[in-house]
CSV table of C-alpha atoms in Angstrom, one decimal:
chain,number,residue,atom,x,y,z
O,1,MET,CA,-7.3,17.8,20.1
O,2,LEU,CA,-4.2,15.7,20.6
O,3,SER,CA,-3.7,14.5,24.1
O,4,ALA,CA,-0.6,15.3,26.2
O,5,ASP,CA,0.7,11.8,25.5
O,6,GLU,CA,0.1,12.2,21.8
O,7,LEU,CA,1.8,15.6,21.7
O,8,GLU,CA,5.0,14.0,23.2
O,9,ARG,CA,4.8,10.9,21.1
O,10,TYR,CA,4.5,12.8,17.8
O,11,SER,CA,6.6,15.8,18.8
O,12,ARG,CA,9.1,15.1,16.0
O,13,HIS,CA,6.3,15.4,13.5
O,14,ILE,CA,4.7,18.4,15.1
O,15,VAL,CA,7.8,20.5,15.0
O,16,MET,CA,8.1,19.9,11.2
O,17,ARG,CA,6.7,22.8,9.2
O,18,GLU,CA,5.4,20.4,6.6
O,19,VAL,CA,3.5,18.3,9.1
O,20,GLY,CA,2.8,20.3,12.3
O,21,GLY,CA,-0.4,19.9,14.4
O,22,PRO,CA,-2.8,20.0,11.4
O,23,GLY,CA,-0.8,17.2,9.6
O,24,GLN,CA,-0.7,15.1,12.7
O,25,ASN,CA,-4.4,15.5,13.2
O,26,ALA,CA,-4.9,14.4,9.6
O,27,LEU,CA,-3.0,11.3,10.3
O,28,ARG,CA,-5.0,10.7,13.4
O,29,ASN,CA,-8.3,11.0,11.5
O,30,ALA,CA,-7.1,8.8,8.6
O,31,ARG,CA,-8.2,5.3,7.9
O,32,VAL,CA,-5.7,3.1,5.9
O,33,LEU,CA,-6.2,-0.4,4.7
O,34,MET,CA,-3.1,-2.5,4.1
O,35,ILE,CA,-3.4,-5.4,1.6
O,36,GLY,CA,-1.1,-8.1,3.0
O,37,ALA,CA,0.9,-8.4,6.3
O,38,GLY,CA,4.0,-9.9,4.6
O,39,GLY,CA,7.3,-8.5,3.5
O,40,LEU,CA,5.9,-5.2,2.3
O,41,GLY,CA,3.0,-4.9,4.7
O,42,ALA,CA,5.0,-5.7,7.8
O,43,PRO,CA,7.3,-2.6,7.8
O,44,ALA,CA,4.6,-0.4,6.3
O,45,LEU,CA,2.2,-1.2,9.1
O,46,MET,CA,4.8,-0.6,11.8
O,47,TYR,CA,5.7,2.9,10.4
O,48,LEU,CA,2.1,3.9,9.8
O,49,ALA,CA,1.2,2.9,13.4
O,50,ALA,CA,4.2,4.8,14.7
O,51,ALA,CA,3.2,7.8,12.7
O,52,GLY,CA,-0.2,7.9,14.4
O,53,VAL,CA,-2.5,6.8,11.6
O,54,GLY,CA,-5.8,6.6,13.6
O,55,THR,CA,-7.3,3.5,12.0
O,56,LEU,CA,-5.2,0.8,10.4
O,57,GLY,CA,-6.8,-2.2,8.8
O,58,VAL,CA,-5.0,-5.2,7.3
O,59,ILE,CA,-6.4,-8.1,5.2
O,60,ASP,CA,-4.5,-11.3,5.0
O,61,ASP,CA,-5.6,-15.0,5.1
O,62,ASP,CA,-2.1,-16.5,5.8
O,63,VAL,CA,-0.4,-17.7,9.0
O,64,VAL,CA,3.1,-17.0,10.2
O,65,THR,CA,5.8,-19.5,9.1
O,66,LEU,CA,9.4,-19.7,10.1
O,67,SER,CA,10.5,-18.7,6.6
O,68,ASN,CA,8.5,-15.5,6.9
O,69,LEU,CA,10.7,-14.2,9.7
O,70,GLN,CA,13.7,-13.4,7.4
O,71,ARG,CA,11.8,-10.2,6.2
O,72,GLN,CA,8.4,-9.9,7.8
O,73,ILE,CA,9.5,-8.0,10.8
O,74,ILE,CA,6.1,-7.5,12.4
O,75,HIS,CA,6.1,-11.2,13.3
O,76,ALA,CA,8.3,-13.1,15.7
O,77,THR,CA,9.2,-16.7,16.5
O,78,PRO,CA,6.5,-17.2,19.1
O,79,ASP,CA,3.9,-16.1,16.4
O,80,ILE,CA,4.6,-19.1,14.2
O,81,GLY,CA,1.3,-20.8,13.3
O,82,SER,CA,-0.8,-17.7,14.3
O,83,PRO,CA,-2.8,-15.8,11.7
O,84,LYS,CA,-0.7,-12.9,10.4
O,85,VAL,CA,-3.4,-10.4,11.1
O,86,GLU,CA,-3.5,-11.4,14.8
O,87,SER,CA,0.3,-11.2,15.1
O,88,ALA,CA,0.3,-7.8,13.5
O,89,ALA,CA,-2.5,-6.6,15.8
O,90,ASP,CA,-0.4,-7.6,18.9
O,91,LYS,CA,2.6,-5.6,17.7
O,92,ILE,CA,0.6,-2.6,16.6
O,93,ARG,CA,-1.2,-2.4,20.0
O,94,ALA,CA,2.1,-2.7,21.8
O,95,LEU,CA,3.7,0.0,19.7
O,96,ASN,CA,0.9,2.6,19.7
O,97,PRO,CA,-2.3,2.2,21.8
O,98,HIS,CA,-3.8,5.2,20.1
O,99,VAL,CA,-4.2,3.3,16.8
O,100,ALA,CA,-7.5,1.5,16.2
O,101,PHE,CA,-6.5,-1.8,14.5
O,102,ARG,CA,-8.9,-3.8,12.4
O,103,ALA,CA,-7.8,-7.4,11.5
O,104,HIS,CA,-9.5,-8.9,8.4
O,105,HIS,CA,-8.5,-12.6,8.4
O,106,MET,CA,-9.7,-13.4,5.0
O,107,ARG,CA,-8.6,-13.4,1.4
O,108,LEU,CA,-9.5,-10.4,-0.7
O,109,ASP,CA,-11.7,-11.3,-3.7
O,110,ALA,CA,-14.4,-9.8,-5.9
O,111,SER,CA,-17.1,-10.6,-3.4
O,112,ASN,CA,-15.7,-8.6,-0.5
O,113,ALA,CA,-13.4,-6.0,-2.0
O,114,MET,CA,-15.8,-3.1,-2.4
O,115,ALA,CA,-17.3,-3.5,1.1
O,116,LEU,CA,-13.9,-3.6,2.7
O,117,LEU,CA,-12.6,-0.5,0.8
O,118,ALA,CA,-15.7,1.5,1.7
O,119,ASP,CA,-14.5,1.8,5.3
O,120,TYR,CA,-11.1,3.3,4.5
O,121,ASP,CA,-9.7,6.5,3.0
O,122,ILE,CA,-6.6,5.2,1.3
O,123,VAL,CA,-5.3,1.7,0.4
O,124,ALA,CA,-1.8,0.4,0.5
O,125,GLU,CA,-1.1,-2.8,-1.5
O,126,GLY,CA,1.8,-5.2,-0.9
O,127,SER,CA,0.4,-8.5,-2.1
O,128,ASP,CA,2.6,-11.2,-3.6
O,129,ASN,CA,0.6,-12.1,-6.7
O,130,PHE,CA,-0.6,-10.3,-9.8
O,131,ALA,CA,-4.3,-11.4,-9.5
O,132,THR,CA,-4.7,-9.5,-6.2
O,133,ARG,CA,-2.7,-6.6,-7.5
O,134,TYR,CA,-5.0,-6.0,-10.5
O,135,LEU,CA,-8.1,-6.7,-8.4
O,136,VAL,CA,-7.1,-4.1,-5.8
O,137,ALA,CA,-6.2,-1.5,-8.5
O,138,ASP,CA,-9.6,-2.0,-10.3
O,139,ALA,CA,-11.5,-1.9,-7.0
O,140,CYS,CA,-9.8,1.3,-5.8
O,141,PHE,CA,-10.8,3.0,-9.1
O,142,LEU,CA,-14.4,1.9,-8.8
O,143,ALA,CA,-14.5,2.9,-5.1
O,144,LYS,CA,-12.7,6.2,-5.8
O,145,LYS,CA,-10.0,5.4,-3.3
O,146,PRO,CA,-6.3,6.4,-3.6
O,147,LEU,CA,-3.9,3.4,-3.9
O,148,VAL,CA,-0.2,3.2,-3.0
O,149,THR,CA,1.1,0.0,-4.6
O,150,ALA,CA,4.5,-1.6,-4.2
O,151,ALA,CA,6.1,-4.7,-5.8
O,152,LEU,CA,9.3,-6.7,-5.2
O,153,GLY,CA,11.6,-8.7,-7.3
O,154,VAL,CA,14.7,-10.6,-6.3
O,155,PHE,CA,17.0,-7.5,-6.3
O,156,ASP,CA,14.5,-4.8,-7.4
O,157,GLY,CA,11.3,-3.1,-6.4
O,158,SER,CA,8.9,-0.5,-7.5
O,159,LEU,CA,6.4,1.9,-6.0
O,160,THR,CA,3.7,4.2,-7.4
O,161,THR,CA,0.5,5.9,-6.4
O,162,ILE,CA,-2.8,5.6,-8.3
O,163,ARG,CA,-5.5,8.2,-8.2
O,164,ALA,CA,-7.2,7.3,-11.5
O,165,HIS,CA,-10.6,8.4,-10.3
O,166,GLU,CA,-9.4,12.0,-10.2
O,167,LYS,CA,-8.3,14.5,-12.9
O,168,ASN,CA,-5.0,16.4,-13.1
O,169,ALA,CA,-4.5,20.1,-13.5
O,170,ASP,CA,-5.2,19.8,-17.2
O,171,GLY,CA,-8.6,18.2,-16.6
O,172,VAL,CA,-7.4,14.8,-17.8
O,173,PHE,CA,-7.9,11.7,-15.7
O,174,ASN,CA,-4.8,10.4,-13.9
O,175,PRO,CA,-3.4,7.1,-15.2
O,176,THR,CA,-4.6,3.8,-13.9
O,177,TYR,CA,-2.5,0.8,-12.9
O,178,ARG,CA,-3.5,-0.7,-16.3
O,179,CYS,CA,-2.0,2.3,-18.1
O,180,LEU,CA,1.4,1.2,-16.6
O,181,PHE,CA,0.9,-2.5,-16.9
O,182,PRO,CA,-1.9,-3.3,-19.3
O,183,GLU,CA,-1.9,-7.0,-18.6
O,184,PRO,CA,-0.4,-9.3,-16.0
O,185,PRO,CA,2.5,-11.5,-17.2
O,186,PRO,CA,1.7,-15.0,-18.4
O,187,GLU,CA,1.3,-17.4,-15.5
O,188,GLY,CA,4.6,-19.0,-14.6
O,189,THR,CA,6.9,-16.5,-16.3
O,190,VAL,CA,7.7,-14.6,-13.1
O,191,PRO,CA,9.1,-16.8,-10.3
O,192,SER,CA,7.6,-16.5,-6.9
O,193,CYS,CA,9.5,-15.3,-3.8
O,194,GLN,CA,9.6,-19.0,-2.7
O,195,GLN,CA,11.2,-20.0,-6.0
O,196,ALA,CA,13.6,-17.1,-6.6
O,197,GLY,CA,14.3,-15.8,-3.1
O,198,ILE,CA,14.3,-12.2,-1.9
O,199,LEU,CA,16.5,-9.9,0.2
O,200,GLY,CA,14.8,-9.3,3.5
O,201,ALA,CA,16.2,-5.8,3.8
O,202,LEU,CA,14.9,-4.9,0.4
O,203,ALA,CA,11.3,-5.7,1.5
O,204,GLY,CA,12.0,-3.3,4.5
O,205,VAL,CA,13.1,-0.5,2.1
O,206,LEU,CA,10.0,-0.8,-0.1
O,207,GLY,CA,7.7,-1.3,2.8
O,208,SER,CA,9.0,1.8,4.6
O,209,MET,CA,8.7,3.8,1.4
O,210,THR,CA,5.1,2.6,1.0
O,211,ALA,CA,4.4,4.0,4.5
O,212,LEU,CA,6.2,7.2,3.6
O,213,GLU,CA,4.1,7.7,0.5
O,214,VAL,CA,0.8,7.0,2.4
O,215,ILE,CA,1.8,9.5,5.0
O,216,ARG,CA,2.6,12.0,2.3
O,217,GLU,CA,-0.7,11.4,0.6
O,218,ILE,CA,-2.5,12.0,3.9
O,219,VAL,CA,-0.6,15.1,5.1
O,220,GLY,CA,-0.1,16.6,1.6
O,221,PHE,CA,3.6,17.6,1.6
O,222,GLY,CA,5.9,17.4,-1.4
O,223,GLU,CA,5.4,15.7,-4.8
O,224,GLY,CA,3.7,12.3,-4.8
O,225,LEU,CA,4.1,9.4,-7.1
O,226,VAL,CA,0.9,9.8,-9.2
O,227,GLY,CA,2.0,9.2,-12.8
O,228,ARG,CA,5.5,8.3,-11.6
O,229,LEU,CA,6.9,4.8,-11.0
O,230,LEU,CA,9.8,4.7,-8.6
O,231,MET,CA,12.2,1.9,-9.4
O,232,VAL,CA,14.8,0.5,-7.0
O,233,ASP,CA,17.8,-1.5,-8.1
O,234,ALA,CA,19.4,-3.0,-5.0
O,235,ARG,CA,22.4,-4.5,-7.0
O,236,ALA,CA,23.6,-1.1,-8.1
O,237,MET,CA,21.9,0.9,-5.2
O,238,ARG,CA,20.2,3.0,-7.9
O,239,PHE,CA,16.8,4.8,-7.7
O,240,GLU,CA,15.2,5.9,-10.9
O,241,THR,CA,11.7,7.4,-11.7
O,242,LEU,CA,9.7,6.6,-14.8
O,243,ASN,CA,6.9,9.0,-15.8
O,244,TYR,CA,3.8,7.5,-17.3
O,245,ARG,CA,0.5,8.8,-18.6
O,246,ARG,CA,-3.1,7.8,-19.0
O,247,ASP,CA,-3.6,5.3,-21.9
O,248,PRO,CA,-6.8,6.4,-23.7
O,249,SER,CA,-7.5,2.7,-24.5
O,250,ASN,CA,-7.3,1.5,-20.9
O,251,PRO,CA,-10.5,-0.3,-19.8
O,252,LEU,CA,-11.1,1.8,-16.6
O,253,ASN,CA,-11.0,5.5,-17.4
O,254,GLY,CA,-10.2,5.3,-21.1
O,255,ASP,CA,-12.2,6.7,-23.9
O,256,HIS,CA,-14.3,3.6,-24.1
O,257,PRO,CA,-14.3,2.0,-20.6
O,258,THR,CA,-15.2,-1.7,-20.4
O,259,ILE,CA,-14.6,-2.4,-16.7
O,260,THR,CA,-17.5,-1.1,-14.6
O,261,ASP,CA,-17.6,-3.6,-11.8
O,262,LEU,CA,-15.6,-6.6,-10.5
O,263,SER,CA,-17.7,-9.3,-12.3
O,264,GLY,CA,-14.7,-10.2,-14.4
O,265,TYR,CA,-12.9,-11.6,-11.4
O,266,CYS,CA,-15.8,-13.9,-10.3
C-alpha cells in the first residue's frame, strides 16, 4: 500500500486513468539500472526518481568535472571531483526518500555485466561509447532484460527499446540492437562529445524521453518503441520514427545464433 506521503507525492500520476494506483505500485516495485550518470543518465535518473521507481541503480566509474555541468544536471559545482554515482545518490535521496538508490562505482564490462543485470527488471542505457552500448545490448538479451537505449550526436539523438528475448504477436522474435546497427562504426570515424561538442538541452530532451519510455514499459500504457527508432533532429526541431525488424542473420536471436555469452568482449 502507498503511504499517505506517497499518495500526495504521486497524486498527479494516480489521477491519470492510464497510471492510477496499480501503475504507481508497479513503479514502486520496479528495479531499474541506469548505465551512465552523464548527459543522458542525469535527467533520466531525476525523472525516474521523481516518478517513484522503487529501486534505482546506476553504474559509472567517472568523477564529476567542470565541463560536465553544462548538461549533466544531476551534478553541481560542489560535486566536482566526486564520483558521479555518489553525486547522483545525494540528489536522488534529496528528491525522493522513498527511492532505494544503489551506486555501482565501477566500469561495466564482460566480467560483471550479467551479475549486475540480474538484480534489475529493466535497463536504461546512456553511455558515450559504442563498446559499452553493444555490450549492454548483448548482455540484456542473454539476461532476458528489456533495454531502453538512447544515443546523442551534436544536433541529433535517437531512442529505441529492445526486447529481443521476447516474441511478437506473430510468434517472431523482436529485433535486437544488432538488427538495427549490425556493427559499430570504425574507430575514430565518429567524433566524441569532447571533440565535436553537444547541446546540453538536447541531452536533457533525450534523457527525459528515456525516463518516459522506461516508465511506459513499467506501467504498460500506449505504444512503445520496440522495433521503432525515434530520431530527433534539433536543427530542424523534427521528430521521425523508423521501423525496423529482426534480421534473420543477426548473431543473437537469428536463425543461426553465434553469440551465446560475453566471452567475445574479454
